[in-house]
């Protein structure tokens, strides 16, 4: 059975993604996949189990669709969502995956956080672990997200990446253009920095960019 939209009178708290890799409320695997969310104070998990499928868990099934919508902002390639009793919660049209050489991915970031890199290293082992959102810009395959995974994979000698083409704001193209100016033309040139330096350097760049718009 499919879940129905939550009752109109039921209050829907905000959905917030948990961006840490250490939180006892969630499975480690889910944290690594960025599938941990809070709806109000209650934990919800979206655990990826294949290239297209995930299991969703949480206190109130009426909130599942809102959690799924937030999750798919970062992972459009996951199109089938199931509950723990194997009931289909929601499904979307299939997303075409393409296989691209690592060297042909143009980053839209410059830096990699060393702490995040250590966490990601635990679950990136083969090209099957890499599915990256992309936009095509002036012949470049620009990575919208997943730069730490790309950096770790490049260090491990993984030569190809799976990706899917999506839509993104103009800022992604502007960031990619700035990366090219800095001679960051593939994941191999991303710069690993300490966590505190990452927050200063990357956040300062983003703040300056968006404040000028």
mmCIF file of C-alpha atoms in Angstrom:
data_model
loop_
_atom_site.group_PDB
_atom_site.id
_atom_site.type_symbol
_atom_site.label_atom_id
_atom_site.label_comp_id
_atom_site.label_asym_id
_atom_site.label_seq_id
_atom_site.Cartn_x
_atom_site.Cartn_y
_atom_site.Cartn_z
ATOM 1 C CA UNK A 1 0.000 0.000 0.000
ATOM 2 C CA UNK A 2 1.081 3.582 -0.573
ATOM 3 C CA UNK A 3 1.115 6.090 2.229
ATOM 4 C CA UNK A 4 -1.411 8.872 1.933
ATOM 5 C CA UNK A 5 -0.557 12.511 2.405
ATOM 6 C CA UNK A 6 -0.626 13.383 6.082
ATOM 7 C CA UNK A 7 -3.875 14.520 7.554
ATOM 8 C CA UNK A 8 -4.435 18.202 6.926
ATOM 9 C CA UNK A 9 -4.803 19.017 10.629
ATOM 10 C CA UNK A 10 -1.569 17.318 11.667
ATOM 11 C CA UNK A 11 1.242 19.746 12.408
ATOM 12 C CA UNK A 12 4.377 19.171 10.327
ATOM 13 C CA UNK A 13 7.591 20.250 12.088
ATOM 14 C CA UNK A 14 10.577 21.319 10.026
ATOM 15 C CA UNK A 15 12.775 18.653 8.425
ATOM 16 C CA UNK A 16 16.508 19.134 8.975
ATOM 17 C CA UNK A 17 19.330 16.996 7.607
ATOM 18 C CA UNK A 18 21.957 15.904 10.143
ATOM 19 C CA UNK A 19 25.384 16.777 8.728
ATOM 20 C CA UNK A 20 27.609 15.046 11.243
ATOM 21 C CA UNK A 21 29.096 11.554 11.088
ATOM 22 C CA UNK A 22 28.751 10.968 14.829
ATOM 23 C CA UNK A 23 25.283 10.771 16.354
ATOM 24 C CA UNK A 24 24.087 7.893 18.533
ATOM 25 C CA UNK A 25 20.503 8.339 17.373
ATOM 26 C CA UNK A 26 21.338 7.028 13.900
ATOM 27 C CA UNK A 27 23.008 4.040 12.278
ATOM 28 C CA UNK A 28 26.594 4.785 11.241
ATOM 29 C CA UNK A 29 25.817 3.644 7.704
ATOM 30 C CA UNK A 30 22.940 6.119 7.486
ATOM 31 C CA UNK A 31 25.088 8.989 8.745
ATOM 32 C CA UNK A 32 27.728 8.124 6.133
ATOM 33 C CA UNK A 33 25.053 8.223 3.430
ATOM 34 C CA UNK A 34 23.713 11.599 4.651
ATOM 35 C CA UNK A 35 20.367 9.918 5.265
ATOM 36 C CA UNK A 36 19.838 11.136 8.834
ATOM 37 C CA UNK A 37 17.115 13.710 9.477
ATOM 38 C CA UNK A 38 15.320 15.320 12.378
ATOM 39 C CA UNK A 39 11.621 16.128 12.190
ATOM 40 C CA UNK A 40 11.303 18.393 15.170
ATOM 41 C CA UNK A 41 13.313 16.432 17.727
ATOM 42 C CA UNK A 42 12.531 12.981 16.336
ATOM 43 C CA UNK A 43 15.103 11.035 14.277
ATOM 44 C CA UNK A 44 14.238 9.688 10.821
ATOM 45 C CA UNK A 45 16.525 7.519 8.687
ATOM 46 C CA UNK A 46 16.725 6.977 4.948
ATOM 47 C CA UNK A 47 19.053 4.034 4.319
ATOM 48 C CA UNK A 48 20.201 3.443 0.752
ATOM 49 C CA UNK A 49 20.116 -0.280 -0.047
ATOM 50 C CA UNK A 50 20.779 -0.230 -3.814
ATOM 51 C CA UNK A 51 21.438 2.207 -6.656
ATOM 52 C CA UNK A 52 17.727 3.037 -6.796
ATOM 53 C CA UNK A 53 16.135 1.979 -3.508
ATOM 54 C CA UNK A 54 16.077 3.068 0.119
ATOM 55 C CA UNK A 55 14.326 2.155 3.361
ATOM 56 C CA UNK A 56 12.797 4.913 5.459
ATOM 57 C CA UNK A 57 12.305 4.672 9.224
ATOM 58 C CA UNK A 58 10.871 7.049 11.789
ATOM 59 C CA UNK A 59 8.249 7.699 14.414
ATOM 60 C CA UNK A 60 5.430 9.024 12.245
ATOM 61 C CA UNK A 61 4.806 7.630 8.758
ATOM 62 C CA UNK A 62 2.733 10.704 7.915
ATOM 63 C CA UNK A 63 6.008 12.641 7.774
ATOM 64 C CA UNK A 64 7.822 10.191 5.488
ATOM 65 C CA UNK A 65 7.098 12.020 2.252
ATOM 66 C CA UNK A 66 8.481 15.288 3.607
ATOM 67 C CA UNK A 67 11.679 13.506 4.687
ATOM 68 C CA UNK A 68 11.947 11.812 1.293
ATOM 69 C CA UNK A 69 11.563 15.136 -0.520
ATOM 70 C CA UNK A 70 14.394 16.605 1.544
ATOM 71 C CA UNK A 71 16.560 13.517 0.982
ATOM 72 C CA UNK A 72 16.057 13.567 -2.803
ATOM 73 C CA UNK A 73 17.312 17.135 -2.992
ATOM 74 C CA UNK A 74 20.733 15.499 -2.608
ATOM 75 C CA UNK A 75 20.055 12.052 -4.093
ATOM 76 C CA UNK A 76 17.645 12.166 -7.033
ATOM 77 C CA UNK A 77 18.878 8.801 -8.277
ATOM 78 C CA UNK A 78 17.084 7.071 -5.395
ATOM 79 C CA UNK A 79 13.583 6.580 -6.775
ATOM 80 C CA UNK A 80 11.943 3.825 -4.694
ATOM 81 C CA UNK A 81 11.298 4.212 -0.970
ATOM 82 C CA UNK A 82 10.118 1.379 1.266
ATOM 83 C CA UNK A 83 9.214 1.079 4.916
ATOM 84 C CA UNK A 84 10.641 -1.640 7.157
ATOM 85 C CA UNK A 85 7.756 -3.996 6.400
ATOM 86 C CA UNK A 86 8.435 -3.761 2.648
ATOM 87 C CA UNK A 87 5.505 -1.484 1.856
ATOM 88 C CA UNK A 88 6.165 0.993 -0.935
ATOM 89 C CA UNK A 89 6.050 4.510 0.509
ATOM 90 C CA UNK A 90 6.782 6.510 -2.641
ATOM 91 C CA UNK A 91 8.230 5.977 -6.097
ATOM 92 C CA UNK A 92 9.547 8.346 -8.758
ATOM 93 C CA UNK A 93 10.444 7.978 -12.438
ATOM 94 C CA UNK A 94 13.789 6.260 -13.001
ATOM 95 C CA UNK A 95 16.869 8.468 -13.328
ATOM 96 C CA UNK A 96 19.393 7.590 -16.019
ATOM 97 C CA UNK A 97 22.919 6.979 -14.703
ATOM 98 C CA UNK A 98 25.981 7.634 -16.831
ATOM 99 C CA UNK A 99 29.523 6.379 -16.298
ATOM 100 C CA UNK A 100 32.215 9.039 -16.694
ATOM 101 C CA UNK A 101 35.997 8.953 -16.243
ATOM 102 C CA UNK A 102 37.082 10.640 -13.023
ATOM 103 C CA UNK A 103 39.377 12.979 -14.958
ATOM 104 C CA UNK A 104 36.372 14.369 -16.880
ATOM 105 C CA UNK A 105 34.552 15.627 -13.773
ATOM 106 C CA UNK A 106 34.850 19.371 -13.249
ATOM 107 C CA UNK A 107 34.491 20.280 -9.528
ATOM 108 C CA UNK A 108 32.430 23.235 -8.357
ATOM 109 C CA UNK A 109 34.374 23.359 -5.084
ATOM 110 C CA UNK A 110 38.022 23.942 -4.246
ATOM 111 C CA UNK A 111 38.602 22.354 -0.842
ATOM 112 C CA UNK A 112 38.071 19.067 0.997
ATOM 113 C CA UNK A 113 37.589 18.957 4.773
ATOM 114 C CA UNK A 114 40.068 16.458 6.260
ATOM 115 C CA UNK A 115 37.585 15.298 8.920
ATOM 116 C CA UNK A 116 34.889 14.652 6.354
ATOM 117 C CA UNK A 117 37.449 12.891 4.181
ATOM 118 C CA UNK A 118 38.277 10.468 7.005
ATOM 119 C CA UNK A 119 34.600 9.606 7.451
ATOM 120 C CA UNK A 120 33.956 9.174 3.736
ATOM 121 C CA UNK A 121 36.992 6.911 3.374
ATOM 122 C CA UNK A 122 35.147 4.271 5.401
ATOM 123 C CA UNK A 123 32.522 3.668 2.702
ATOM 124 C CA UNK A 124 34.033 4.647 -0.657
ATOM 125 C CA UNK A 125 35.752 1.554 -2.022
ATOM 126 C CA UNK A 126 34.680 1.074 -5.663
ATOM 127 C CA UNK A 127 33.079 3.072 -8.459
ATOM 128 C CA UNK A 128 29.743 1.518 -7.398
ATOM 129 C CA UNK A 129 29.924 3.702 -4.270
ATOM 130 C CA UNK A 130 29.952 6.908 -6.337
ATOM 131 C CA UNK A 131 26.780 8.404 -7.800
ATOM 132 C CA UNK A 132 27.242 12.130 -8.278
ATOM 133 C CA UNK A 133 24.769 14.853 -9.388
ATOM 134 C CA UNK A 134 26.056 16.667 -12.464
ATOM 135 C CA UNK A 135 25.221 19.587 -14.714
ATOM 136 C CA UNK A 136 26.513 20.029 -18.228
ATOM 137 C CA UNK A 137 28.100 23.438 -18.657
ATOM 138 C CA UNK A 138 30.018 24.436 -21.791
ATOM 139 C CA UNK A 139 31.023 20.847 -22.386
ATOM 140 C CA UNK A 140 32.079 20.250 -18.762
ATOM 141 C CA UNK A 141 30.550 17.606 -16.487
ATOM 142 C CA UNK A 142 30.276 19.772 -13.378
ATOM 143 C CA UNK A 143 29.816 18.009 -10.052
ATOM 144 C CA UNK A 144 27.093 19.666 -7.985
ATOM 145 C CA UNK A 145 27.783 17.658 -4.822
ATOM 146 C CA UNK A 146 29.922 14.743 -3.622
ATOM 147 C CA UNK A 147 33.335 16.403 -3.838
ATOM 148 C CA UNK A 148 34.726 14.631 -0.787
ATOM 149 C CA UNK A 149 33.680 11.259 -2.207
ATOM 150 C CA UNK A 150 35.314 12.151 -5.509
ATOM 151 C CA UNK A 151 38.545 13.191 -3.793
ATOM 152 C CA UNK A 152 38.692 9.997 -1.739
ATOM 153 C CA UNK A 153 37.941 7.865 -4.790
ATOM 154 C CA UNK A 154 40.654 9.610 -6.793
ATOM 155 C CA UNK A 155 43.166 8.952 -4.004
ATOM 156 C CA UNK A 156 42.146 5.286 -3.978
ATOM 157 C CA UNK A 157 42.756 4.952 -7.685
ATOM 158 C CA UNK A 158 39.093 4.691 -8.739
ATOM 159 C CA UNK A 159 39.026 5.842 -12.336
ATOM 160 C CA UNK A 160 35.318 6.135 -13.153
ATOM 161 C CA UNK A 161 32.259 7.628 -11.514
ATOM 162 C CA UNK A 162 28.530 7.176 -11.977
ATOM 163 C CA UNK A 163 26.475 10.317 -12.242
ATOM 164 C CA UNK A 164 23.115 11.718 -13.238
ATOM 165 C CA UNK A 165 22.312 15.044 -14.835
ATOM 166 C CA UNK A 166 20.185 17.422 -12.827
ATOM 167 C CA UNK A 167 19.298 21.094 -12.578
ATOM 168 C CA UNK A 168 21.268 23.540 -10.471
ATOM 169 C CA UNK A 169 21.441 27.249 -9.828
ATOM 170 C CA UNK A 170 23.767 29.542 -11.762
ATOM 171 C CA UNK A 171 26.075 29.638 -8.745
ATOM 172 C CA UNK A 172 27.237 26.084 -9.520
ATOM 173 C CA UNK A 173 28.476 27.175 -12.936
ATOM 174 C CA UNK A 174 30.091 30.258 -11.428
ATOM 175 C CA UNK A 175 31.834 28.105 -8.824
ATOM 176 C CA UNK A 176 33.064 25.748 -11.547
ATOM 177 C CA UNK A 177 34.414 28.699 -13.536
ATOM 178 C CA UNK A 178 36.260 29.902 -10.437
ATOM 179 C CA UNK A 179 37.651 26.405 -9.888
ATOM 180 C CA UNK A 180 39.031 26.408 -13.430
ATOM 181 C CA UNK A 181 40.691 29.767 -12.767
ATOM 182 C CA UNK A 182 42.369 28.116 -9.775
ATOM 183 C CA UNK A 183 43.527 25.211 -11.946
ATOM 184 C CA UNK A 184 41.124 22.793 -10.270
ATOM 185 C CA UNK A 185 39.948 20.981 -13.380
ATOM 186 C CA UNK A 186 39.249 17.528 -11.949
ATOM 187 C CA UNK A 187 38.899 15.900 -8.508
ATOM 188 C CA UNK A 188 42.651 15.249 -8.599
ATOM 189 C CA UNK A 189 43.338 18.952 -7.965
ATOM 190 C CA UNK A 190 40.973 19.455 -5.017
ATOM 191 C CA UNK A 191 42.850 20.777 -1.979
ATOM 192 C CA UNK A 192 42.657 18.971 1.363
ATOM 193 C CA UNK A 193 42.618 21.354 4.330
ATOM 194 C CA UNK A 194 42.078 21.149 8.084
ATOM 195 C CA UNK A 195 38.486 21.350 9.278
ATOM 196 C CA UNK A 196 38.857 24.829 10.745
ATOM 197 C CA UNK A 197 40.536 26.083 7.575
ATOM 198 C CA UNK A 198 37.799 24.576 5.428
ATOM 199 C CA UNK A 199 35.159 26.466 7.350
ATOM 200 C CA UNK A 200 37.092 29.719 6.994
ATOM 201 C CA UNK A 201 38.134 29.385 3.356
ATOM 202 C CA UNK A 202 35.074 27.815 1.769
ATOM 203 C CA UNK A 203 32.426 29.580 3.824
ATOM 204 C CA UNK A 204 34.174 32.924 3.314
ATOM 205 C CA UNK A 205 34.181 32.391 -0.449
ATOM 206 C CA UNK A 206 30.489 31.438 -0.447
ATOM 207 C CA UNK A 207 29.525 34.383 1.774
ATOM 208 C CA UNK A 208 31.384 36.832 -0.450
ATOM 209 C CA UNK A 209 29.848 35.365 -3.598
ATOM 210 C CA UNK A 210 26.240 35.416 -2.410
ATOM 211 C CA UNK A 211 26.514 38.811 -0.735
ATOM 212 C CA UNK A 212 27.497 40.288 -4.106
ATOM 213 C CA UNK A 213 24.353 38.967 -5.800
#
